[in-house]
Amino acid sequence: MRKRFITTASLLCFVVLGCSQNGIRPMTRVGASLRRSAESRRLPSMGQRWLASLASLNGRERVELIDLNNDTPVPLTGINQADSQTISLSVSGDGQRIALVRQREERTELMLYRRTASALQRLPINPPGVPRSVSLNGNGRLLAVQVSRKGRWDVDLIRLP
Amino acid sequence: MTRRLLLVLLAVGVVACEGRATRAPSGFLAPQQQDPALSGDGRLLAVIEDQNGRPTVQLRNVQGGGSLRLRHLSRHQPHSSPSLSWNGRYLAVITQRGNHRLVLIEDRLSGKAHPLRLPSGRDPVRVSLAPDAGKLAIQTADQGRWRVEVIDLSRLLEPDGPGGPRRTTPSEPSR
């Protein structure tokens, strides 16, 4: 019995050490919190201490921003609208801005949400095209967006005030 | 008169809020670009381009458009979901080995590659690297549902926050 315990303990140590030697460790507390708060979750985007993602609960998908210091979602008043579907999102490094591409009433729109103003604003695309995938830089003042235009994919850069 | 002035000011405000758009830098016969990812400082842009039929990650300077060399990312396509740290020292991307996808992080300062198999054993679908490269968020599929896992990389990678060393690699002529 004792021999079996030692063998099992040695095997466990080997597995744990093997993982830590790899240098990567799952953040189990965050992981448990993410699993608890949504039935499914996708489109992760990391800020410095922020995780934005699309969380699905009771059949509804919502953009969620979690403060990784306490694993708690912060309010995003006005970002989630019942008649729209988010297809890409990106949070700035400081967590103050979220860019998203959403489909609403058969239109695909590029949007910018500012947390300080709780305001969601549509960003025009010039020349016109259909946005698909979006990325913000650290301070949220530069945005890169994949756009389909004349049958091909381009990437536009948009400087924001 | 006051009303007209207000209308002009409103128009200026709207234009200012809309931002200025430019096309991302690329070569003369530019291939199509997908899945953009900016570095935290906004100097670098990673995109997925079609190279001989293979979706391949490319790294470019936002100013000027020069293509930057990636030591470990010319094979194991298809590449998807690129993500950059603050100064662009680290580039994380999903690659393929055999029948499995895995995350590969290239350290452009040391020249090392860090292939990551996830602790959960699942294949990555999308990844996002924190600006300081201390954490990585990964979307996976588990029993028919999308999941997001977060892993701590602080024992694997040096931080790459604002003010950290910038990696300068020689620009290659744009294709």
mmCIF file of C-alpha atoms in Angstrom:
data_model
loop_
_atom_site.group_PDB
_atom_site.id
_atom_site.type_symbol
_atom_site.label_atom_id
_atom_site.label_comp_id
_atom_site.label_asym_id
_atom_site.label_seq_id
_atom_site.Cartn_x
_atom_site.Cartn_y
_atom_site.Cartn_z
ATOM 1 C CA MET A 1 0.000 0.000 0.000
ATOM 2 C CA ARG A 2 2.775 2.388 1.014
ATOM 3 C CA LYS A 3 4.778 1.416 -2.065
ATOM 4 C CA ARG A 4 1.803 2.175 -4.311
ATOM 5 C CA PHE A 5 1.354 5.584 -2.621
ATOM 6 C CA ILE A 6 5.012 6.456 -3.199
ATOM 7 C CA THR A 7 4.803 5.390 -6.849
ATOM 8 C CA THR A 8 1.650 7.481 -7.404
ATOM 9 C CA ALA A 9 3.181 10.485 -5.612
ATOM 10 C CA SER A 10 6.364 10.192 -7.705
ATOM 11 C CA LEU A 11 4.308 10.027 -10.891
ATOM 12 C CA LEU A 12 2.306 13.116 -9.863
ATOM 13 C CA CYS A 13 5.522 15.018 -9.054
ATOM 14 C CA PHE A 14 6.921 14.028 -12.449
ATOM 15 C CA VAL A 15 3.806 15.320 -14.229
ATOM 16 C CA VAL A 16 3.727 18.586 -12.233
ATOM 17 C CA LEU A 17 7.455 19.192 -12.687
ATOM 18 C CA GLY A 18 7.143 18.319 -16.354
ATOM 19 C CA CYS A 19 4.495 21.031 -16.789
ATOM 20 C CA SER A 20 6.402 23.662 -14.846
ATOM 21 C CA GLN A 21 9.654 22.881 -16.675
ATOM 22 C CA ASN A 22 7.766 23.719 -19.826
ATOM 23 C CA GLY A 23 7.339 27.157 -18.217
ATOM 24 C CA ILE A 24 3.613 27.396 -18.780
ATOM 25 C CA ARG A 25 0.985 27.087 -16.070
ATOM 26 C CA PRO A 26 -2.780 27.130 -16.507
ATOM 27 C CA MET A 27 -4.371 29.963 -14.508
ATOM 28 C CA THR A 28 -6.838 27.662 -12.830
ATOM 29 C CA ARG A 29 -8.730 30.276 -10.793
ATOM 30 C CA VAL A 30 -9.405 32.395 -13.897
ATOM 31 C CA GLY A 31 -10.277 29.257 -15.879
ATOM 32 C CA ALA A 32 -12.807 28.113 -13.285
ATOM 33 C CA SER A 33 -14.366 31.586 -13.175
ATOM 34 C CA LEU A 34 -14.633 31.690 -16.998
ATOM 35 C CA ARG A 35 -16.291 28.257 -17.093
ATOM 36 C CA ARG A 36 -18.706 29.163 -14.275
ATOM 37 C CA SER A 37 -19.912 32.412 -15.810
ATOM 38 C CA ALA A 38 -20.720 31.231 -19.354
ATOM 39 C CA GLU A 39 -21.916 28.128 -21.180
ATOM 40 C CA SER A 40 -19.412 28.831 -23.924
ATOM 41 C CA ARG A 41 -16.879 31.542 -24.633
ATOM 42 C CA ARG A 42 -14.906 32.575 -27.723
ATOM 43 C CA LEU A 43 -12.934 35.375 -29.439
ATOM 44 C CA PRO A 44 -10.504 36.069 -26.549
ATOM 45 C CA SER A 45 -8.576 39.349 -26.619
ATOM 46 C CA MET A 46 -6.009 40.199 -23.936
ATOM 47 C CA GLY A 47 -5.187 43.606 -22.525
ATOM 48 C CA GLN A 48 -2.587 44.144 -19.832
ATOM 49 C CA ARG A 49 -4.905 43.064 -17.006
ATOM 50 C CA TRP A 50 -8.027 42.599 -19.083
ATOM 51 C CA LEU A 51 -9.629 39.755 -20.973
ATOM 52 C CA ALA A 52 -12.371 40.584 -23.463
ATOM 53 C CA SER A 53 -14.375 37.744 -24.983
ATOM 54 C CA LEU A 54 -17.784 36.792 -26.316
ATOM 55 C CA ALA A 55 -19.629 34.872 -23.593
ATOM 56 C CA SER A 56 -22.731 32.817 -24.267
ATOM 57 C CA LEU A 57 -25.341 32.324 -21.543
ATOM 58 C CA ASN A 58 -28.930 31.094 -21.990
ATOM 59 C CA GLY A 59 -28.541 31.271 -25.744
ATOM 60 C CA ARG A 60 -27.440 34.927 -25.772
ATOM 61 C CA GLU A 61 -23.939 36.092 -26.638
ATOM 62 C CA ARG A 62 -22.515 39.137 -24.856
ATOM 63 C CA VAL A 63 -19.232 41.015 -25.091
ATOM 64 C CA GLU A 64 -17.631 40.696 -21.665
ATOM 65 C CA LEU A 65 -14.560 42.401 -20.195
ATOM 66 C CA ILE A 66 -12.987 40.725 -17.189
ATOM 67 C CA ASP A 67 -10.546 42.392 -14.812
ATOM 68 C CA LEU A 68 -7.952 39.669 -14.290
ATOM 69 C CA ASN A 69 -6.860 41.235 -10.992
ATOM 70 C CA ASN A 70 -10.087 39.963 -9.387
ATOM 71 C CA ASP A 71 -11.607 37.785 -12.157
ATOM 72 C CA THR A 72 -14.704 40.015 -12.201
ATOM 73 C CA PRO A 73 -16.554 41.390 -15.243
ATOM 74 C CA VAL A 74 -16.758 45.183 -15.469
ATOM 75 C CA PRO A 75 -19.924 46.952 -16.733
ATOM 76 C CA LEU A 76 -20.028 47.670 -20.467
ATOM 77 C CA THR A 77 -23.216 49.714 -20.627
ATOM 78 C CA GLY A 78 -24.603 49.928 -24.153
ATOM 79 C CA ILE A 79 -22.149 47.641 -25.931
ATOM 80 C CA ASN A 80 -24.493 44.638 -26.189
ATOM 81 C CA GLN A 81 -27.539 45.144 -28.367
ATOM 82 C CA ALA A 82 -30.200 42.501 -28.815
ATOM 83 C CA ASP A 83 -30.361 42.678 -32.594
ATOM 84 C CA SER A 84 -26.631 42.440 -33.320
ATOM 85 C CA GLN A 85 -24.112 39.615 -33.609
ATOM 86 C CA THR A 86 -20.410 40.227 -32.847
ATOM 87 C CA ILE A 87 -17.977 38.551 -35.258
ATOM 88 C CA SER A 88 -14.639 40.014 -34.091
ATOM 89 C CA LEU A 89 -13.428 42.020 -31.111
ATOM 90 C CA SER A 90 -10.237 43.531 -29.712
ATOM 91 C CA VAL A 91 -9.500 45.310 -26.431
ATOM 92 C CA SER A 92 -6.807 47.979 -26.105
ATOM 93 C CA GLY A 93 -3.906 47.133 -23.795
ATOM 94 C CA ASP A 94 -5.196 49.573 -21.150
ATOM 95 C CA GLY A 95 -8.700 48.101 -21.303
ATOM 96 C CA GLN A 96 -10.292 51.485 -22.057
ATOM 97 C CA ARG A 97 -11.447 50.790 -25.622
ATOM 98 C CA ILE A 98 -12.999 47.813 -27.364
ATOM 99 C CA ALA A 99 -13.231 47.612 -31.146
ATOM 100 C CA LEU A 100 -15.689 45.187 -32.624
ATOM 101 C CA VAL A 101 -17.150 44.059 -35.912
ATOM 102 C CA ARG A 102 -20.826 43.272 -35.678
ATOM 103 C CA GLN A 103 -23.602 42.192 -37.959
ATOM 104 C CA ARG A 104 -26.857 44.077 -37.542
ATOM 105 C CA GLU A 105 -29.882 44.182 -39.816
ATOM 106 C CA GLU A 106 -27.915 42.644 -42.701
ATOM 107 C CA ARG A 107 -25.171 45.249 -42.340
ATOM 108 C CA THR A 108 -21.659 44.537 -41.094
ATOM 109 C CA GLU A 109 -20.324 47.429 -39.043
ATOM 110 C CA LEU A 110 -17.034 48.445 -37.456
ATOM 111 C CA MET A 111 -17.675 49.848 -33.977
ATOM 112 C CA LEU A 112 -15.594 51.451 -31.216
ATOM 113 C CA TYR A 113 -16.638 51.387 -27.556
ATOM 114 C CA ARG A 114 -15.109 53.873 -25.121
ATOM 115 C CA ARG A 115 -15.485 52.788 -21.501
ATOM 116 C CA THR A 116 -14.962 56.267 -20.089
ATOM 117 C CA ALA A 117 -17.974 57.567 -22.045
ATOM 118 C CA SER A 118 -19.922 54.264 -22.132
ATOM 119 C CA ALA A 119 -20.392 55.129 -25.802
ATOM 120 C CA LEU A 120 -20.559 52.853 -28.834
ATOM 121 C CA GLN A 121 -19.674 54.644 -32.068
ATOM 122 C CA ARG A 122 -19.745 53.394 -35.665
ATOM 123 C CA LEU A 123 -16.510 53.946 -37.566
ATOM 124 C CA PRO A 124 -16.839 54.557 -41.310
ATOM 125 C CA ILE A 125 -14.688 52.567 -43.733
ATOM 126 C CA ASN A 126 -13.259 54.524 -46.656
ATOM 127 C CA PRO A 127 -13.220 53.452 -49.426
ATOM 128 C CA PRO A 128 -16.303 51.415 -48.571
ATOM 129 C CA GLY A 129 -15.823 47.720 -47.754
ATOM 130 C CA VAL A 130 -17.089 45.011 -45.435
ATOM 131 C CA PRO A 131 -15.091 44.617 -42.173
ATOM 132 C CA ARG A 132 -14.213 41.154 -40.863
ATOM 133 C CA SER A 133 -11.431 41.136 -38.222
ATOM 134 C CA VAL A 134 -10.120 43.922 -35.993
ATOM 135 C CA SER A 135 -7.100 44.713 -33.776
ATOM 136 C CA LEU A 136 -6.376 47.691 -31.487
ATOM 137 C CA ASN A 137 -2.938 48.758 -30.285
ATOM 138 C CA GLY A 138 -2.031 49.334 -26.617
ATOM 139 C CA ASN A 139 -3.583 52.770 -26.125
ATOM 140 C CA GLY A 140 -6.476 52.189 -28.511
ATOM 141 C CA ARG A 141 -5.436 55.029 -30.843
ATOM 142 C CA LEU A 142 -4.553 52.804 -33.805
ATOM 143 C CA LEU A 143 -6.883 50.215 -35.274
ATOM 144 C CA ALA A 144 -6.202 47.601 -37.965
ATOM 145 C CA VAL A 145 -9.207 46.076 -39.698
ATOM 146 C CA GLN A 146 -9.502 43.369 -42.341
ATOM 147 C CA VAL A 147 -11.872 44.550 -45.051
ATOM 148 C CA SER A 148 -13.297 42.783 -48.096
ATOM 149 C CA ARG A 149 -13.308 45.116 -51.037
ATOM 150 C CA LYS A 150 -13.666 44.394 -54.752
ATOM 151 C CA GLY A 151 -13.349 40.662 -54.183
ATOM 152 C CA ARG A 152 -10.161 40.698 -52.097
ATOM 153 C CA TRP A 153 -9.055 41.053 -48.473
ATOM 154 C CA ASP A 154 -7.204 44.228 -47.485
ATOM 155 C CA VAL A 155 -6.080 45.546 -44.110
ATOM 156 C CA ASP A 156 -6.873 49.207 -43.351
ATOM 157 C CA LEU A 157 -5.185 51.178 -40.586
ATOM 158 C CA ILE A 158 -7.313 53.804 -38.859
ATOM 159 C CA ARG A 159 -5.834 56.413 -36.512
ATOM 160 C CA LEU A 160 -8.311 57.409 -33.829
ATOM 161 C CA PRO A 161 -8.486 60.605 -31.774
ATOM 162 C CA MET B 1 -24.578 83.301 -37.398
ATOM 163 C CA THR B 2 -24.154 81.443 -34.095
ATOM 164 C CA ARG B 3 -26.195 78.544 -35.486
ATOM 165 C CA ARG B 4 -23.974 78.317 -38.579
ATOM 166 C CA LEU B 5 -20.848 78.352 -36.385
ATOM 167 C CA LEU B 6 -22.293 75.536 -34.256
ATOM 168 C CA LEU B 7 -23.015 73.464 -37.371
ATOM 169 C CA VAL B 8 -19.426 73.938 -38.612
ATOM 170 C CA LEU B 9 -18.020 72.978 -35.197
ATOM 171 C CA LEU B 10 -20.275 69.891 -35.109
ATOM 172 C CA ALA B 11 -19.108 68.813 -38.580
ATOM 173 C CA VAL B 12 -15.446 69.267 -37.553
ATOM 174 C CA GLY B 13 -16.103 67.218 -34.397
ATOM 175 C CA VAL B 14 -17.704 64.372 -36.327
ATOM 176 C CA VAL B 15 -14.812 64.259 -38.832
ATOM 177 C CA ALA B 16 -12.260 64.304 -35.981
ATOM 178 C CA CYS B 17 -13.996 61.421 -34.196
ATOM 179 C CA GLU B 18 -14.065 59.265 -37.315
ATOM 180 C CA GLY B 19 -10.302 58.973 -37.479
ATOM 181 C CA ARG B 20 -8.043 58.815 -40.515
ATOM 182 C CA ALA B 21 -7.742 55.614 -42.519
ATOM 183 C CA THR B 22 -4.816 54.359 -44.562
ATOM 184 C CA ARG B 23 -4.181 51.056 -46.287
ATOM 185 C CA ALA B 24 -1.742 48.754 -44.489
ATOM 186 C CA PRO B 25 1.716 48.727 -46.031
ATOM 187 C CA SER B 26 2.389 45.927 -48.489
ATOM 188 C CA GLY B 27 4.388 45.187 -51.606
ATOM 189 C CA PHE B 28 3.888 46.119 -55.252
ATOM 190 C CA LEU B 29 1.864 43.046 -56.180
ATOM 191 C CA ALA B 30 0.264 42.908 -52.762
ATOM 192 C CA PRO B 31 -1.133 39.544 -51.685
ATOM 193 C CA GLN B 32 -4.380 39.530 -49.797
ATOM 194 C CA GLN B 33 -4.050 40.215 -46.074
ATOM 195 C CA GLN B 34 -6.142 38.720 -43.285
ATOM 196 C CA ASP B 35 -6.327 38.512 -39.480
ATOM 197 C CA PRO B 36 -4.386 41.708 -38.580
ATOM 198 C CA ALA B 37 -2.663 42.081 -35.194
ATOM 199 C CA LEU B 38 -0.950 45.258 -33.993
ATOM 200 C CA SER B 39 1.876 45.413 -31.474
ATOM 201 C CA GLY B 40 1.072 47.317 -28.282
ATOM 202 C CA ASP B 41 3.161 50.307 -29.356
ATOM 203 C CA GLY B 42 1.483 50.314 -32.782
ATOM 204 C CA ARG B 43 4.772 50.107 -34.695
ATOM 205 C CA LEU B 44 4.356 46.578 -36.059
ATOM 206 C CA LEU B 45 1.560 44.753 -37.836
ATOM 207 C CA ALA B 46 1.286 40.966 -38.237
ATOM 208 C CA VAL B 47 -1.009 39.659 -40.974
ATOM 209 C CA ILE B 48 -1.745 36.331 -42.612
ATOM 210 C CA GLU B 49 -0.868 36.324 -46.304
ATOM 211 C CA ASP B 50 -1.228 33.666 -48.947
ATOM 212 C CA GLN B 51 2.235 32.450 -49.987
ATOM 213 C CA ASN B 52 2.218 29.805 -52.728
ATOM 214 C CA GLY B 53 -1.220 28.771 -51.547
ATOM 215 C CA ARG B 54 -0.201 28.578 -47.883
ATOM 216 C CA PRO B 55 -1.563 31.010 -45.283
ATOM 217 C CA THR B 56 1.662 32.394 -43.761
ATOM 218 C CA VAL B 57 2.215 35.019 -41.072
ATOM 219 C CA GLN B 58 4.079 38.159 -42.139
ATOM 220 C CA LEU B 59 5.408 40.954 -39.943
ATOM 221 C CA ARG B 60 5.577 44.498 -41.258
ATOM 222 C CA ASN B 61 6.567 47.955 -40.070
ATOM 223 C CA VAL B 62 3.469 50.153 -39.921
ATOM 224 C CA GLN B 63 5.594 53.107 -41.053
ATOM 225 C CA GLY B 64 7.229 52.323 -44.359
ATOM 226 C CA GLY B 65 5.905 48.819 -44.769
ATOM 227 C CA GLY B 66 9.197 46.897 -44.751
ATOM 228 C CA SER B 67 8.774 43.174 -44.171
ATOM 229 C CA LEU B 68 10.624 41.808 -41.121
ATOM 230 C CA ARG B 69 12.255 38.396 -41.087
ATOM 231 C CA LEU B 70 10.742 35.643 -38.978
ATOM 232 C CA ARG B 71 13.205 32.871 -38.275
ATOM 233 C CA HIS B 72 10.843 30.072 -37.306
ATOM 234 C CA LEU B 73 7.694 30.863 -39.208
ATOM 235 C CA SER B 74 8.367 30.000 -42.832
ATOM 236 C CA ARG B 75 6.847 26.521 -42.528
ATOM 237 C CA HIS B 76 4.304 24.502 -40.545
ATOM 238 C CA GLN B 77 1.471 26.297 -42.314
ATOM 239 C CA PRO B 78 -1.357 27.058 -42.256
ATOM 240 C CA HIS B 79 -0.740 29.876 -39.805
ATOM 241 C CA SER B 80 -3.628 31.641 -38.101
ATOM 242 C CA SER B 81 -4.503 34.062 -35.295
ATOM 243 C CA PRO B 82 -1.247 36.055 -34.945
ATOM 244 C CA SER B 83 -0.722 38.146 -31.802
ATOM 245 C CA LEU B 84 2.104 40.527 -30.822
ATOM 246 C CA SER B 85 3.540 41.750 -27.515
ATOM 247 C CA TRP B 86 4.025 45.455 -26.734
ATOM 248 C CA ASN B 87 7.289 46.069 -28.641
ATOM 249 C CA GLY B 88 6.759 43.158 -30.998
ATOM 250 C CA ARG B 89 9.498 41.109 -29.370
ATOM 251 C CA TYR B 90 7.160 38.112 -29.227
ATOM 252 C CA LEU B 91 4.887 36.896 -31.997
ATOM 253 C CA ALA B 92 2.418 34.152 -31.095
ATOM 254 C CA VAL B 93 0.664 32.268 -33.882
ATOM 255 C CA ILE B 94 -1.178 28.978 -34.374
ATOM 256 C CA THR B 95 0.710 26.527 -36.599
ATOM 257 C CA GLN B 96 0.187 22.935 -37.592
ATOM 258 C CA ARG B 97 2.350 19.873 -36.858
ATOM 259 C CA GLY B 98 0.981 16.647 -38.248
ATOM 260 C CA ASN B 99 -2.655 16.383 -37.321
ATOM 261 C CA HIS B 100 -2.434 18.845 -34.424
ATOM 262 C CA ARG B 101 -2.469 22.599 -34.153
ATOM 263 C CA LEU B 102 -0.174 24.198 -31.615
ATOM 264 C CA VAL B 103 0.819 27.673 -30.469
ATOM 265 C CA LEU B 104 4.280 28.821 -31.491
ATOM 266 C CA ILE B 105 5.798 31.926 -29.895
ATOM 267 C CA GLU B 106 8.822 33.374 -31.668
ATOM 268 C CA ASP B 107 11.152 35.489 -29.513
ATOM 269 C CA ARG B 108 12.601 37.923 -32.051
ATOM 270 C CA LEU B 109 15.205 39.195 -29.582
ATOM 271 C CA SER B 110 16.786 35.866 -28.658
ATOM 272 C CA GLY B 111 15.854 34.028 -31.851
ATOM 273 C CA LYS B 112 14.237 31.211 -29.848
ATOM 274 C CA ALA B 113 10.988 29.468 -30.701
ATOM 275 C CA HIS B 114 8.614 28.282 -27.980
ATOM 276 C CA PRO B 115 6.189 25.633 -29.228
ATOM 277 C CA LEU B 116 3.389 25.265 -26.678
ATOM 278 C CA ARG B 117 1.180 22.260 -26.212
ATOM 279 C CA LEU B 118 -1.684 23.308 -23.991
ATOM 280 C CA PRO B 119 -1.951 21.842 -20.477
ATOM 281 C CA SER B 120 -5.523 20.780 -21.344
ATOM 282 C CA GLY B 121 -4.237 18.834 -24.370
ATOM 283 C CA ARG B 122 -6.772 20.591 -26.625
ATOM 284 C CA ASP B 123 -5.977 22.156 -29.977
ATOM 285 C CA PRO B 124 -5.968 25.991 -30.092
ATOM 286 C CA VAL B 125 -8.472 27.799 -32.323
ATOM 287 C CA ARG B 126 -7.580 31.443 -31.534
ATOM 288 C CA VAL B 127 -4.911 32.987 -29.307
ATOM 289 C CA SER B 128 -4.273 36.403 -27.814
ATOM 290 C CA LEU B 129 -1.012 37.394 -26.124
ATOM 291 C CA ALA B 130 -1.073 39.961 -23.293
ATOM 292 C CA PRO B 131 0.885 43.111 -24.201
ATOM 293 C CA ASP B 132 3.657 42.278 -21.694
ATOM 294 C CA ALA B 133 3.677 38.606 -22.832
ATOM 295 C CA GLY B 134 2.924 37.446 -19.281
ATOM 296 C CA LYS B 135 -0.294 35.639 -20.222
ATOM 297 C CA LEU B 136 -1.846 33.956 -23.216
ATOM 298 C CA ALA B 137 -5.597 33.462 -23.767
ATOM 299 C CA ILE B 138 -6.542 30.523 -25.963
ATOM 300 C CA GLN B 139 -9.874 29.553 -27.468
ATOM 301 C CA THR B 140 -10.365 25.787 -27.648
ATOM 302 C CA ALA B 141 -13.232 23.402 -28.280
ATOM 303 C CA ASP B 142 -14.345 21.097 -25.460
ATOM 304 C CA GLN B 143 -17.298 18.712 -25.696
ATOM 305 C CA GLY B 144 -18.999 20.780 -28.366
ATOM 306 C CA ARG B 145 -18.515 24.147 -26.638
ATOM 307 C CA TRP B 146 -16.024 26.947 -27.119
ATOM 308 C CA ARG B 147 -13.804 27.528 -24.093
ATOM 309 C CA VAL B 148 -11.238 30.196 -23.248
ATOM 310 C CA GLU B 149 -8.201 29.102 -21.260
ATOM 311 C CA VAL B 150 -5.626 31.504 -19.819
ATOM 312 C CA ILE B 151 -2.059 30.381 -19.204
ATOM 313 C CA ASP B 152 0.720 32.083 -17.290
ATOM 314 C CA LEU B 153 3.879 32.563 -19.363
ATOM 315 C CA SER B 154 5.851 34.553 -16.780
ATOM 316 C CA ARG B 155 8.211 31.640 -16.130
ATOM 317 C CA LEU B 156 8.816 31.133 -19.839
ATOM 318 C CA LEU B 157 9.112 34.642 -21.320
ATOM 319 C CA GLU B 158 10.766 37.860 -20.160
ATOM 320 C CA PRO B 159 8.326 40.784 -19.937
ATOM 321 C CA ASP B 160 8.008 42.989 -23.027
ATOM 322 C CA GLY B 161 6.195 46.039 -21.693
ATOM 323 C CA PRO B 162 6.420 49.715 -22.644
ATOM 324 C CA GLY B 163 10.013 50.908 -22.529
ATOM 325 C CA GLY B 164 11.363 47.399 -23.069
ATOM 326 C CA PRO B 165 14.008 46.584 -25.670
ATOM 327 C CA ARG B 166 12.885 46.953 -29.260
ATOM 328 C CA ARG B 167 13.854 44.215 -31.652
ATOM 329 C CA THR B 168 15.160 45.620 -34.888
ATOM 330 C CA THR B 169 15.541 43.191 -37.730
ATOM 331 C CA PRO B 170 16.658 44.318 -41.132
ATOM 332 C CA SER B 171 13.828 45.146 -43.467
ATOM 333 C CA GLU B 172 13.515 42.976 -46.518
ATOM 334 C CA PRO B 173 12.355 44.407 -49.806
ATOM 335 C CA SER B 174 8.615 44.313 -50.050
ATOM 336 C CA ARG B 175 7.257 41.732 -52.379
#
